[in-house]
């Protein structure tokens, strides 16, 4: 039997992709070369440098045939320094229930984080009504549409040692609401009893829910199956495509890392057929019982709209797992879904833009009722050593659940942040 | 045996160079800047003045990439694989032009910033070479293929050693054979396996199930593909030989992929 040549395999995949009829080019978030390369990398059939070289070659070749991809090829040359896990520490996370209302609108401060590499306030800002838009530009806290930045001056945050630092806003939103962070430019005391935001004192006298953190090694010993299931979890509609999974499976079979008759291939296919095509879609129950866990319990609550409404502050960081650390900041639940704000190191790209062989995290969660949940990155920033943003989870939380575990899952291990669901009612 | 470039038509491009339109011509395996008769002297003067001459830059870049296998990775696979290179976008260049102001020059390798890596520089240079037009990109691909075909014939370490770019060379052959087969058979989704065989073995083409299996030497790229002989008279060409550059003996196969047949092709004059 001839030895499998992974580079040859990838380059031939690249040739076929280049010669695809024009209408089929560019309708996937990742290229067939990228999909196959990541799979071969995961099963140890090729090293990262060789995989990256082939991906870069065919990425540029595609860009020389499709002007829409040319800019991406240029961007791919910037910031290629491999990101790695850095220190990530929340020295202190304090839930807050502070609302500042003035002529500019309503600023709700959800929590304060004092830690490394920075400190910040988690905020929601609701500008005053459209009729008062002009006055919002006059002074005070300015969330400017499109950038969410402070316009006239940077606000200051002061601790009880007298240290003052300016704040910058990052986040997302619309004309009616901005959600994000007011981050410090200097380090503040982690033991401060209060903070002052532009002279308005905020007492820090609450504690977050008591969270436990741990690391679990992957249960599945086979790297090809592990990768396949990871891919199914990552390739949620609309960003995943069946072709991506097919390309990965074909590559792993060619590399003899996966048997063509392996039952996981058919199971993964079945799971994909059962995945909801969009939020709120409740796929049929037929055949669902035959699916493996955690997929069976994930799909069992699909389409339910009975989630509890409320928020809670967690403030816990996982130990290092598979070269990742994840900090879980807060959880907000509503009837149809729930969201979790996280910080990661290294940062994660939002989607798999062609050419990158980033290691991704599948965002699983589970409760004390045996339900599973799956998250995907929503509003997101940072792709270097640090990143973070909001994860949207589905289905809605089981209203009977009393404890939740957020489980960022890499290929060989997962971090676990476990905490009680002590909700603060939604405001 | 004829020279590799026998039967490959000449190609020419015009460039803006030093405020004038200059011609660069490829003919019989050589690239020449026709409007720079004193090449070495002009190169030195251009370097001293810090004003690169595109004609000279093109010649130098050509020679740097004359055996660069990435030319085969990036270049066209044939008539059905058209390049559409946007150098501005590829280099991240934003040509901001004020109304009435001078045209902003397109990015060229020598205009890349000093922070560009060697790999980046090489990529932009390759993109530029393949985008200058006039058929020069295809002649460069033929030149590179000829360099590697020569190494295969000689059995040098370039193709037998552990660092040989064998996967790239196989892919270069695979893509061009596949493109030619799809066009020839009119099957846009045709799947084909291409086995790269030594030049001493007989080439073949057969259908196995729904797939076409081709067994061709790397030199097919030079002997057949580069000369535009992949399909002739509705037949696929497996090998092309000439003694005088005018009379060609083509080993071909019909679309039923049956037995091979020989076509004799006599050109009206030596190209």
XYZ file of C-alpha atoms in Angstrom:
698
model
C 0.000 0.000 0.000
C 1.463 3.363 -1.011
C 2.273 5.964 1.588
C -0.248 8.795 1.852
C 1.233 12.095 0.672
C -0.794 14.785 2.440
C 0.726 17.689 0.529
C -0.016 15.998 -2.787
C -3.583 15.315 -1.634
C -4.106 18.970 -0.708
C -2.596 20.297 -3.899
C -4.780 18.070 -6.041
C -7.784 19.296 -4.040
C -6.572 22.817 -4.807
C -6.385 22.050 -8.515
C -9.959 20.736 -8.549
C -11.167 23.786 -6.613
C -9.491 26.180 -9.065
C -11.206 24.487 -11.967
C -14.658 24.502 -10.402
C -17.142 26.256 -12.642
C -17.161 29.951 -11.752
C -20.584 30.000 -10.164
C -19.484 27.499 -7.533
C -16.472 29.492 -6.427
C -16.691 31.517 -3.284
C -19.997 30.293 -1.884
C -18.349 28.656 1.086
C -16.838 30.222 4.148
C -13.762 28.067 3.701
C -12.073 26.514 0.691
C -11.905 22.757 0.073
C -8.136 22.999 0.548
C -8.616 24.673 3.903
C -11.197 22.101 5.014
C -8.999 19.176 4.021
C -5.842 20.772 5.454
C -7.406 21.338 8.855
C -8.625 17.758 8.955
C -5.220 16.384 7.972
C -3.597 18.635 10.531
C -5.948 17.365 13.230
C -5.088 13.723 12.550
C -1.368 14.426 12.320
C -1.061 13.650 8.594
C 0.670 16.967 7.817
C 2.498 19.591 9.825
C 1.210 23.110 10.243
C 3.886 24.804 8.130
C 3.291 22.578 5.116
C -0.471 22.864 5.441
C -0.225 26.643 5.689
C 1.992 26.820 2.612
C -0.470 24.880 0.477
C -3.407 26.917 1.788
C -1.535 30.149 1.028
C -0.593 28.963 -2.471
C -4.132 28.104 -3.462
C -5.599 31.078 -1.615
C -3.458 33.343 -3.783
C -4.253 31.314 -6.896
C -7.972 31.776 -6.195
C -7.443 35.479 -5.546
C -5.776 35.781 -8.965
C -8.964 34.476 -10.564
C -11.596 36.154 -8.428
C -11.239 39.835 -7.593
C -13.595 39.444 -4.643
C -10.992 37.308 -2.951
C -7.988 39.460 -3.751
C -8.360 41.775 -0.787
C -8.678 38.775 1.532
C -5.437 37.386 0.151
C -3.706 40.661 0.931
C -5.187 40.774 4.412
C -4.045 37.233 5.018
C -0.480 38.457 4.993
C -0.989 40.718 7.952
C -0.767 39.602 11.538
C 0.237 36.045 10.798
C 2.162 35.823 14.072
C 0.754 32.732 15.767
C -1.450 33.758 18.667
C -0.981 31.969 21.961
C -2.610 31.762 25.328
C -1.586 34.629 27.590
C -2.352 35.274 31.237
C -6.048 35.885 31.786
C -7.134 36.694 35.263
C -10.197 38.278 36.754
C -8.812 39.392 40.102
C -12.280 40.453 41.001
C -15.633 40.533 39.258
C -18.378 42.518 40.911
C -22.015 42.373 39.844
C -23.528 45.833 39.705
C -26.988 47.159 39.433
C -26.145 50.728 38.593
C -28.152 52.885 36.274
C -27.118 56.367 35.263
C -29.776 58.345 33.464
C -29.345 61.778 32.037
C -30.297 63.768 28.970
C -28.096 61.543 26.815
C -29.883 58.375 27.761
C -29.689 55.481 30.148
C -26.420 53.751 31.014
C -26.808 50.437 32.792
C -23.630 49.101 34.396
C -23.909 45.334 34.776
C -20.600 44.433 36.347
C -17.043 45.559 36.936
C -14.010 43.436 36.107
C -10.695 44.158 37.756
C -8.054 41.944 36.249
C -5.316 41.214 33.760
C -4.718 42.367 31.063
C -7.287 45.100 31.663
C -10.258 46.175 33.719
C -13.635 47.165 32.391
C -17.261 47.855 33.076
C -19.867 45.770 31.279
C -22.508 48.224 30.096
C -25.701 48.632 28.148
C -26.469 52.108 26.885
C -29.854 53.153 25.610
C -29.643 56.587 24.013
C -32.429 59.076 24.517
C -35.191 59.023 21.904
C -34.676 60.023 18.277
C -36.046 63.477 18.907
C -33.190 64.151 21.292
C -30.418 62.821 19.128
C -28.863 66.253 18.658
C -28.549 66.829 22.382
C -26.719 63.510 22.764
C -23.888 65.031 20.812
C -23.534 67.888 23.242
C -21.748 66.320 26.156
C -21.685 63.427 28.551
C -21.517 59.760 27.632
C -21.510 59.560 23.872
C -22.092 56.324 22.058
C -21.722 57.276 18.440
C -23.494 55.056 15.971
C -21.231 52.905 13.843
C -18.282 52.997 16.206
C -19.654 53.136 19.676
C -16.987 55.583 20.772
C -17.042 58.461 23.190
C -17.063 61.635 21.227
C -16.268 64.748 23.211
C -14.022 63.337 25.886
C -13.077 60.039 27.395
C -14.829 59.383 30.722
C -12.660 58.586 33.719
C -12.842 55.816 36.287
C -11.266 56.272 39.698
C -10.594 53.756 42.503
C -10.373 54.304 46.271
C -6.573 54.704 46.036
C -7.090 57.789 43.932
C -5.916 56.139 40.706
C -7.765 57.551 37.712
C -7.839 56.140 34.226
C -9.682 56.987 31.055
C -12.189 54.608 29.495
C -12.745 53.555 25.917
C -15.867 51.862 24.563
C -15.971 48.737 22.447
C -19.101 46.828 21.637
C -21.997 46.591 19.301
C -25.455 48.016 18.966
C -27.912 50.135 17.088
C -29.611 53.509 17.371
C -31.596 52.249 20.333
C -29.097 50.194 22.334
C -25.351 49.665 22.660
C -23.876 46.726 24.543
C -20.209 46.457 25.314
C -17.318 47.378 27.540
C -15.884 50.558 28.956
C -12.262 49.485 29.283
C -9.526 51.149 31.299
C -6.227 52.326 29.909
C -4.416 51.800 33.249
C -4.582 49.222 35.988
C -6.894 49.892 38.932
C -6.758 48.422 42.417
C -8.306 44.968 42.612
C -9.338 45.555 46.225
C -10.960 48.937 45.793
C -14.215 49.376 47.743
C -15.745 51.638 45.162
C -15.262 53.136 41.728
C -16.206 56.572 40.526
C -17.340 57.031 36.949
C -16.892 60.713 36.162
C -17.420 61.470 39.831
C -20.463 59.232 40.283
C -19.669 56.708 42.971
C -20.413 53.029 42.465
C -20.135 50.827 45.546
C -18.577 47.413 44.971
C -20.365 45.398 47.618
C -21.799 42.415 45.713
C -20.190 39.080 44.860
C -20.714 37.039 41.698
C -22.327 33.611 41.744
C -19.896 31.046 43.098
C -18.389 29.320 40.070
C -16.227 26.220 39.874
C -13.748 25.684 37.088
C -12.127 22.520 35.801
C -10.697 20.821 32.714
C -11.992 17.620 31.123
C -9.988 15.556 28.698
C -11.786 14.519 25.510
C -13.690 11.259 25.949
C -13.283 10.173 22.332
C -9.806 8.679 21.914
C -9.844 8.654 18.112
C -8.536 11.972 16.694
C -10.443 11.647 13.411
C -13.801 11.144 15.144
C -12.968 13.934 17.576
C -12.295 16.255 14.664
C -15.426 15.186 12.816
C -17.671 15.931 15.791
C -15.883 19.187 16.478
C -16.501 20.187 12.888
C -20.188 19.343 13.100
C -20.451 21.510 16.215
C -18.601 24.388 14.541
C -20.339 24.155 11.173
C -23.694 25.398 12.369
C -25.873 27.064 9.802
C -25.426 29.526 8.219
C -21.640 29.461 8.409
C -21.008 25.779 8.083
C -21.528 23.892 4.895
C -22.025 20.175 4.266
C -19.240 20.405 1.685
C -16.793 21.387 4.416
C -17.573 18.278 6.389
C -17.481 16.102 3.278
C -14.061 17.506 2.345
C -12.737 16.792 5.836
C -14.138 13.264 5.892
C -12.708 12.490 2.447
C -9.301 13.760 3.520
C -9.253 11.710 6.720
C -10.351 8.597 4.812
C -7.634 9.184 2.214
C -5.095 9.554 5.018
C -6.420 6.266 6.471
C -7.178 8.073 9.699
C -10.881 7.261 9.350
C -12.431 4.068 8.058
C -14.969 4.698 5.264
C -17.425 2.488 7.157
C -16.966 4.241 10.482
C -20.439 4.708 12.020
C -19.579 8.244 13.103
C -19.721 9.386 9.464
C -23.367 8.392 9.077
C -24.172 9.683 12.568
C -22.619 13.061 11.770
C -24.628 13.208 8.564
C -27.799 12.422 10.473
C -27.042 15.093 13.059
C -26.549 17.662 10.331
C -29.880 16.772 8.806
C -31.535 17.366 12.165
C -29.871 20.693 12.934
C -32.256 23.649 12.778
C -31.670 25.781 9.709
C -32.155 28.960 11.708
C -32.911 30.091 15.224
C -36.420 29.184 16.264
C -36.724 26.438 13.670
C -37.832 23.200 15.315
C -36.753 20.282 13.139
C -38.856 17.149 13.064
C -38.435 14.592 15.813
C -38.239 11.591 13.487
C -34.978 9.742 13.971
C -33.823 12.086 16.706
C -33.780 9.341 19.335
C -31.149 7.456 17.365
C -28.706 10.359 17.494
C -25.716 10.140 19.829
C -25.369 12.413 22.836
C -24.963 15.312 23.295
C -26.841 15.892 20.044
C -29.974 14.015 21.095
C -30.546 16.167 24.178
C -29.512 19.321 22.288
C -32.216 18.734 19.711
C -34.827 17.588 22.245
C -35.452 21.187 23.370
C -35.031 22.767 19.962
C -37.739 25.337 19.288
C -38.857 25.627 22.954
C -39.637 29.155 24.086
C -39.861 28.721 27.839
C -36.418 29.940 28.924
C -36.143 31.968 32.138
C -35.605 35.711 31.819
C -32.749 37.230 33.757
C -29.040 37.926 33.965
C -26.246 36.798 36.218
C -22.566 37.602 36.616
C -20.128 34.693 36.749
C -16.589 36.071 36.599
C -14.549 32.876 36.358
C -11.614 31.785 34.193
C -10.892 28.213 33.136
C -7.468 26.692 33.712
C -5.360 26.268 30.576
C -6.863 23.579 28.321
C -5.455 22.642 24.919
C -3.649 26.011 24.795
C -6.778 28.041 25.580
C -8.093 29.977 28.544
C -11.660 31.231 28.634
C -13.215 33.697 31.033
C -16.980 33.608 31.470
C -18.325 37.031 32.423
C -22.066 37.027 32.372
C -25.141 35.159 31.196
C -28.376 36.641 29.928
C -31.354 34.401 29.337
C -34.619 35.004 27.541
C -37.503 32.871 26.372
C -35.959 31.642 23.120
C -32.214 31.522 23.798
C -29.454 32.664 26.077
C -26.202 34.508 25.596
C -22.881 34.377 27.394
C -20.198 37.021 27.399
C -16.705 35.561 27.323
C -13.079 36.558 27.014
C -10.572 34.192 25.396
C -6.855 33.851 25.077
C -5.683 33.395 22.423
C -8.283 35.375 20.538
C -10.476 33.514 18.099
C -11.378 34.579 14.604
C -15.078 35.013 14.015
C -15.324 32.511 11.200
C -12.801 30.454 9.374
C -11.704 32.931 6.754
C -9.729 31.111 4.093
C -6.090 30.401 4.738
C -6.072 30.434 8.494
C -5.570 27.192 10.370
C -6.867 28.634 13.601
C -7.841 26.257 16.282
C -11.470 26.799 17.021
C -13.548 26.207 20.112
C -16.924 24.520 20.024
C -19.117 26.224 22.577
C -21.066 23.586 24.438
C -23.099 24.059 27.610
C -24.988 21.577 29.783
C -27.336 21.847 32.735
C -28.188 19.731 35.743
C -31.265 18.340 33.917
C -29.176 16.532 31.322
C -29.826 19.096 28.584
C -27.118 20.265 26.239
C -26.797 23.587 24.466
C -24.626 24.796 21.618
C -23.289 28.312 21.162
C -21.810 30.287 18.316
C -19.893 33.524 18.180
C -21.990 36.621 17.758
C -20.597 40.111 18.203
C -16.888 39.481 18.499
C -13.617 41.335 18.603
C -9.955 40.490 18.764
C -8.102 37.775 16.927
C -4.592 38.012 18.348
C -3.596 36.972 21.814
C -6.895 38.096 23.319
C -10.440 38.182 22.065
C -13.963 37.988 23.245
C -17.554 38.811 22.731
C -21.002 37.382 22.940
C -21.970 33.767 22.371
C -25.514 32.970 21.337
C -26.711 29.597 22.649
C -29.620 27.469 21.562
C -32.065 26.030 22.474
C -33.527 28.091 25.321
C -32.486 27.190 28.850
C -34.641 24.610 30.585
C -36.619 26.645 33.170
C -36.183 23.796 35.656
C -32.367 23.906 35.460
C -30.628 25.078 38.612
C -27.036 24.836 37.471
C -25.281 25.487 34.181
C -21.868 24.530 32.864
C -20.246 26.438 30.012
C -17.826 24.072 28.237
C -15.547 25.662 25.621
C -14.327 22.594 23.771
C -11.067 22.183 21.894
C -9.978 19.036 20.122
C -8.306 17.271 23.022
C -9.812 18.927 26.102
C -12.500 21.282 27.301
C -12.695 23.900 29.985
C -15.685 23.827 32.305
C -17.159 26.769 34.192
C -19.956 25.567 36.448
C -22.257 27.910 38.378
C -25.714 28.097 39.943
C -28.469 29.841 38.010
C -29.218 32.532 40.582
C -30.953 34.932 38.242
C -31.171 38.635 38.684
C -34.486 39.587 37.065
C -34.134 41.255 33.698
C -34.476 45.045 33.782
C 15.610 16.478 -30.534
C 14.173 19.961 -30.997
C 14.544 22.810 -28.537
C 11.743 22.971 -25.964
C 10.491 26.278 -27.325
C 10.094 24.966 -30.854
C 6.501 25.511 -31.868
C 5.764 28.002 -29.079
C 4.773 31.282 -30.747
C 6.567 34.513 -29.862
C 4.845 36.912 -27.444
C 5.223 40.615 -26.857
C 4.012 43.205 -24.380
C 4.249 46.990 -24.185
C 5.071 48.728 -20.924
C 5.247 52.322 -19.725
C 8.952 52.716 -19.098
C 10.720 55.992 -18.410
C 7.872 57.976 -19.922
C 7.706 55.996 -23.169
C 5.998 52.864 -24.451
C 8.559 50.070 -24.606
C 8.359 46.531 -25.964
C 9.438 43.366 -24.182
C 9.439 40.284 -26.397
C 9.722 36.562 -25.748
C 10.963 34.549 -28.692
C 12.664 31.165 -28.948
C 12.982 30.768 -25.192
C 14.478 34.206 -24.524
C 13.002 37.406 -23.144
C 14.413 40.675 -24.453
C 13.771 44.364 -23.737
C 13.728 45.593 -27.321
C 14.016 49.285 -26.481
C 16.971 48.932 -24.138
C 19.914 48.082 -26.384
C 22.458 48.963 -23.680
C 20.843 46.913 -20.961
C 23.674 46.722 -18.428
C 24.473 50.393 -18.663
C 20.832 51.387 -18.347
C 20.383 49.072 -15.385
C 23.274 50.764 -13.591
C 21.965 54.233 -14.425
C 18.465 53.351 -13.243
C 19.843 52.017 -9.961
C 21.938 55.149 -9.424
C 18.987 57.409 -10.142
C 16.670 55.308 -7.987
C 14.209 55.135 -10.874
C 13.393 51.534 -11.716
C 12.798 50.774 -15.391
C 9.829 48.428 -15.712
C 11.344 46.719 -18.782
C 14.506 45.905 -16.871
C 12.562 44.968 -13.770
C 10.493 42.596 -15.882
C 13.574 40.887 -17.274
C 15.137 40.548 -13.827
C 11.926 39.253 -12.270
C 11.534 36.796 -15.138
C 14.971 35.352 -14.511
C 14.339 35.112 -10.770
C 11.243 32.999 -11.446
C 12.356 31.067 -14.519
C 12.367 27.810 -12.546
C 9.968 28.850 -9.779
C 7.410 26.082 -9.463
C 4.934 28.552 -7.947
C 4.461 29.974 -11.439
C 2.774 26.673 -12.247
C 0.708 26.826 -9.049
C -0.559 30.336 -9.780
C -0.599 30.518 -13.569
C -3.422 29.630 -15.920
C -4.254 25.961 -16.489
C -5.463 26.706 -19.995
C -7.990 28.669 -21.979
C -10.815 27.736 -19.598
C -8.890 29.067 -16.585
C -8.685 32.817 -17.031
C -6.642 34.942 -14.630
C -8.205 38.186 -13.421
C -5.494 39.799 -11.347
C -6.211 42.925 -9.312
C -2.760 44.003 -8.200
C -4.175 46.886 -6.151
C -6.298 44.537 -4.079
C -3.666 41.820 -3.856
C -1.124 44.253 -2.466
C -3.582 46.094 -0.242
C -2.868 49.228 -2.296
C -5.542 51.929 -2.329
C -5.069 54.165 -5.351
C -6.410 57.477 -4.068
C -6.509 59.967 -6.912
C -7.442 63.573 -6.496
C -9.645 65.083 -9.185
C -7.350 66.421 -11.883
C -4.314 64.977 -10.129
C -1.799 62.577 -11.607
C -2.621 58.913 -11.998
C -1.532 56.830 -9.055
C 0.873 54.172 -10.293
C -0.215 50.603 -9.878
C 1.694 48.654 -7.279
C 4.704 46.827 -8.595
C 7.231 44.738 -6.720
C 9.697 47.587 -6.385
C 7.014 49.785 -4.845
C 6.299 47.363 -2.015
C 7.177 48.807 1.356
C 10.414 47.847 3.091
C 8.461 45.797 5.640
C 7.255 43.316 3.037
C 8.599 39.828 3.642
C 10.624 37.979 1.008
C 7.692 35.658 0.438
C 5.333 38.599 0.032
C 7.728 40.269 -2.371
C 7.962 37.085 -4.424
C 4.172 36.745 -4.531
C 3.638 40.297 -5.729
C 6.405 39.871 -8.280
C 4.774 36.667 -9.535
C 1.368 38.325 -9.656
C 2.848 41.159 -11.668
C 4.642 38.795 -14.077
C 1.454 36.828 -14.647
C -0.608 39.970 -15.177
C 1.529 41.940 -17.648
C -0.395 40.440 -20.567
C 0.641 39.724 -24.121
C 0.859 36.004 -23.401
C 4.019 36.410 -21.326
C 2.459 34.626 -18.350
C 1.944 31.486 -20.420
C 5.492 31.722 -21.791
C 6.819 31.975 -18.240
C 4.842 28.870 -17.275
C 6.306 27.081 -20.307
C 9.801 28.222 -19.311
C 9.374 26.895 -15.769
C 7.907 23.618 -17.002
C 10.828 23.235 -19.418
C 13.345 23.787 -16.615
C 11.757 21.038 -14.527
C 11.307 18.689 -17.485
C 15.031 19.030 -18.120
C 15.731 18.116 -14.500
C 13.461 15.070 -14.751
C 15.312 13.912 -17.860
C 18.664 14.403 -16.136
C 17.442 12.782 -12.915
C 18.956 15.569 -10.791
C 18.452 15.934 -7.070
C 16.018 18.739 -7.837
C 13.444 16.094 -8.688
C 14.755 13.017 -6.878
C 15.937 14.517 -3.582
C 13.960 14.806 -0.357
C 13.313 18.498 -0.944
C 11.986 18.020 -4.463
C 8.682 19.847 -4.995
C 7.181 16.662 -6.356
C 3.693 17.386 -5.034
C 3.691 20.806 -6.723
C 4.901 19.347 -10.016
C 2.317 16.571 -9.939
C -0.386 19.109 -9.154
C 0.795 21.337 -12.020
C 0.406 18.432 -14.430
C -2.873 17.282 -12.870
C -4.582 20.674 -13.120
C -3.609 21.271 -16.731
C -4.547 17.783 -17.861
C -7.863 18.019 -16.033
C -8.646 21.426 -17.567
C -7.813 20.146 -21.050
C -9.870 16.962 -20.610
C -12.924 18.833 -19.340
C -12.853 21.234 -22.268
C -12.193 18.460 -24.767
C -14.934 16.118 -23.528
C -17.347 18.934 -22.651
C -17.746 17.607 -19.122
C -17.322 20.494 -16.671
C -17.471 18.189 -13.643
C -15.288 15.439 -15.082
C -13.169 13.674 -12.476
C -9.756 12.544 -13.608
C -6.809 10.809 -12.050
C -3.432 11.789 -13.437
C -0.425 9.582 -12.809
C 2.903 11.217 -13.509
C 5.005 8.610 -15.295
C 8.663 8.610 -16.322
C 9.270 9.924 -19.808
C 10.383 6.453 -20.898
C 6.932 4.897 -20.352
C 4.109 5.075 -22.920
C 1.429 7.655 -22.122
C -2.191 6.556 -22.012
C -5.733 7.736 -21.393
C -8.598 5.457 -20.391
C -12.000 5.647 -18.758
C -12.371 3.679 -15.541
C -15.941 3.826 -14.315
C -17.024 7.461 -14.392
C -13.471 8.666 -14.236
C -10.731 9.264 -16.752
C -7.303 7.945 -15.844
C -4.383 9.642 -17.546
C -0.789 8.441 -17.420
C 1.479 11.181 -18.688
C 5.042 12.357 -18.100
C 5.743 15.793 -16.666
C 7.244 16.721 -20.049
C 3.695 16.634 -21.508
C 3.402 20.167 -20.138
C 6.235 21.327 -22.390
C 5.847 19.048 -25.390
C 2.077 19.327 -25.705
C 0.352 21.786 -23.386
C 2.723 24.746 -23.796
C 2.492 24.414 -27.570
C -1.272 24.535 -27.538
C -1.493 20.973 -28.836
C -3.539 19.412 -25.999
C -6.440 18.872 -28.396
C -6.035 18.709 -32.146
C -8.698 17.813 -34.676
C -11.024 16.725 -31.873
C -8.440 14.347 -30.429
C -6.453 14.513 -27.186
C -2.729 14.666 -27.704
C -0.605 12.393 -25.520
C 2.759 13.219 -27.057
C 4.196 15.538 -29.703
C 7.500 15.145 -31.486
C 9.235 17.126 -34.195
C 12.628 17.040 -35.791
C 12.524 20.267 -37.714
C 9.857 22.271 -35.906
C 7.621 22.080 -38.965
C 6.495 18.490 -39.228
C 4.899 17.143 -36.070
C 4.072 13.588 -35.096
C 1.229 13.652 -32.599
C 0.194 10.583 -30.617
C -3.505 11.130 -30.031
C -6.642 9.473 -28.768
C -10.268 9.975 -29.831
C -13.048 10.967 -27.388
C -14.044 7.303 -27.013
C -10.621 6.876 -25.392
C -9.931 3.885 -27.600
C -6.664 3.019 -29.257
C -4.125 5.738 -29.894
C -3.596 7.046 -33.394
C -0.876 9.141 -34.940
C -1.613 12.468 -36.552
C 0.978 14.131 -38.736
C 0.853 17.894 -38.652
C 2.770 19.987 -41.121
C 3.002 23.677 -40.387
C 3.263 26.131 -43.274
C 6.449 27.600 -41.880
C 8.639 27.317 -38.821
C 7.209 29.458 -36.049
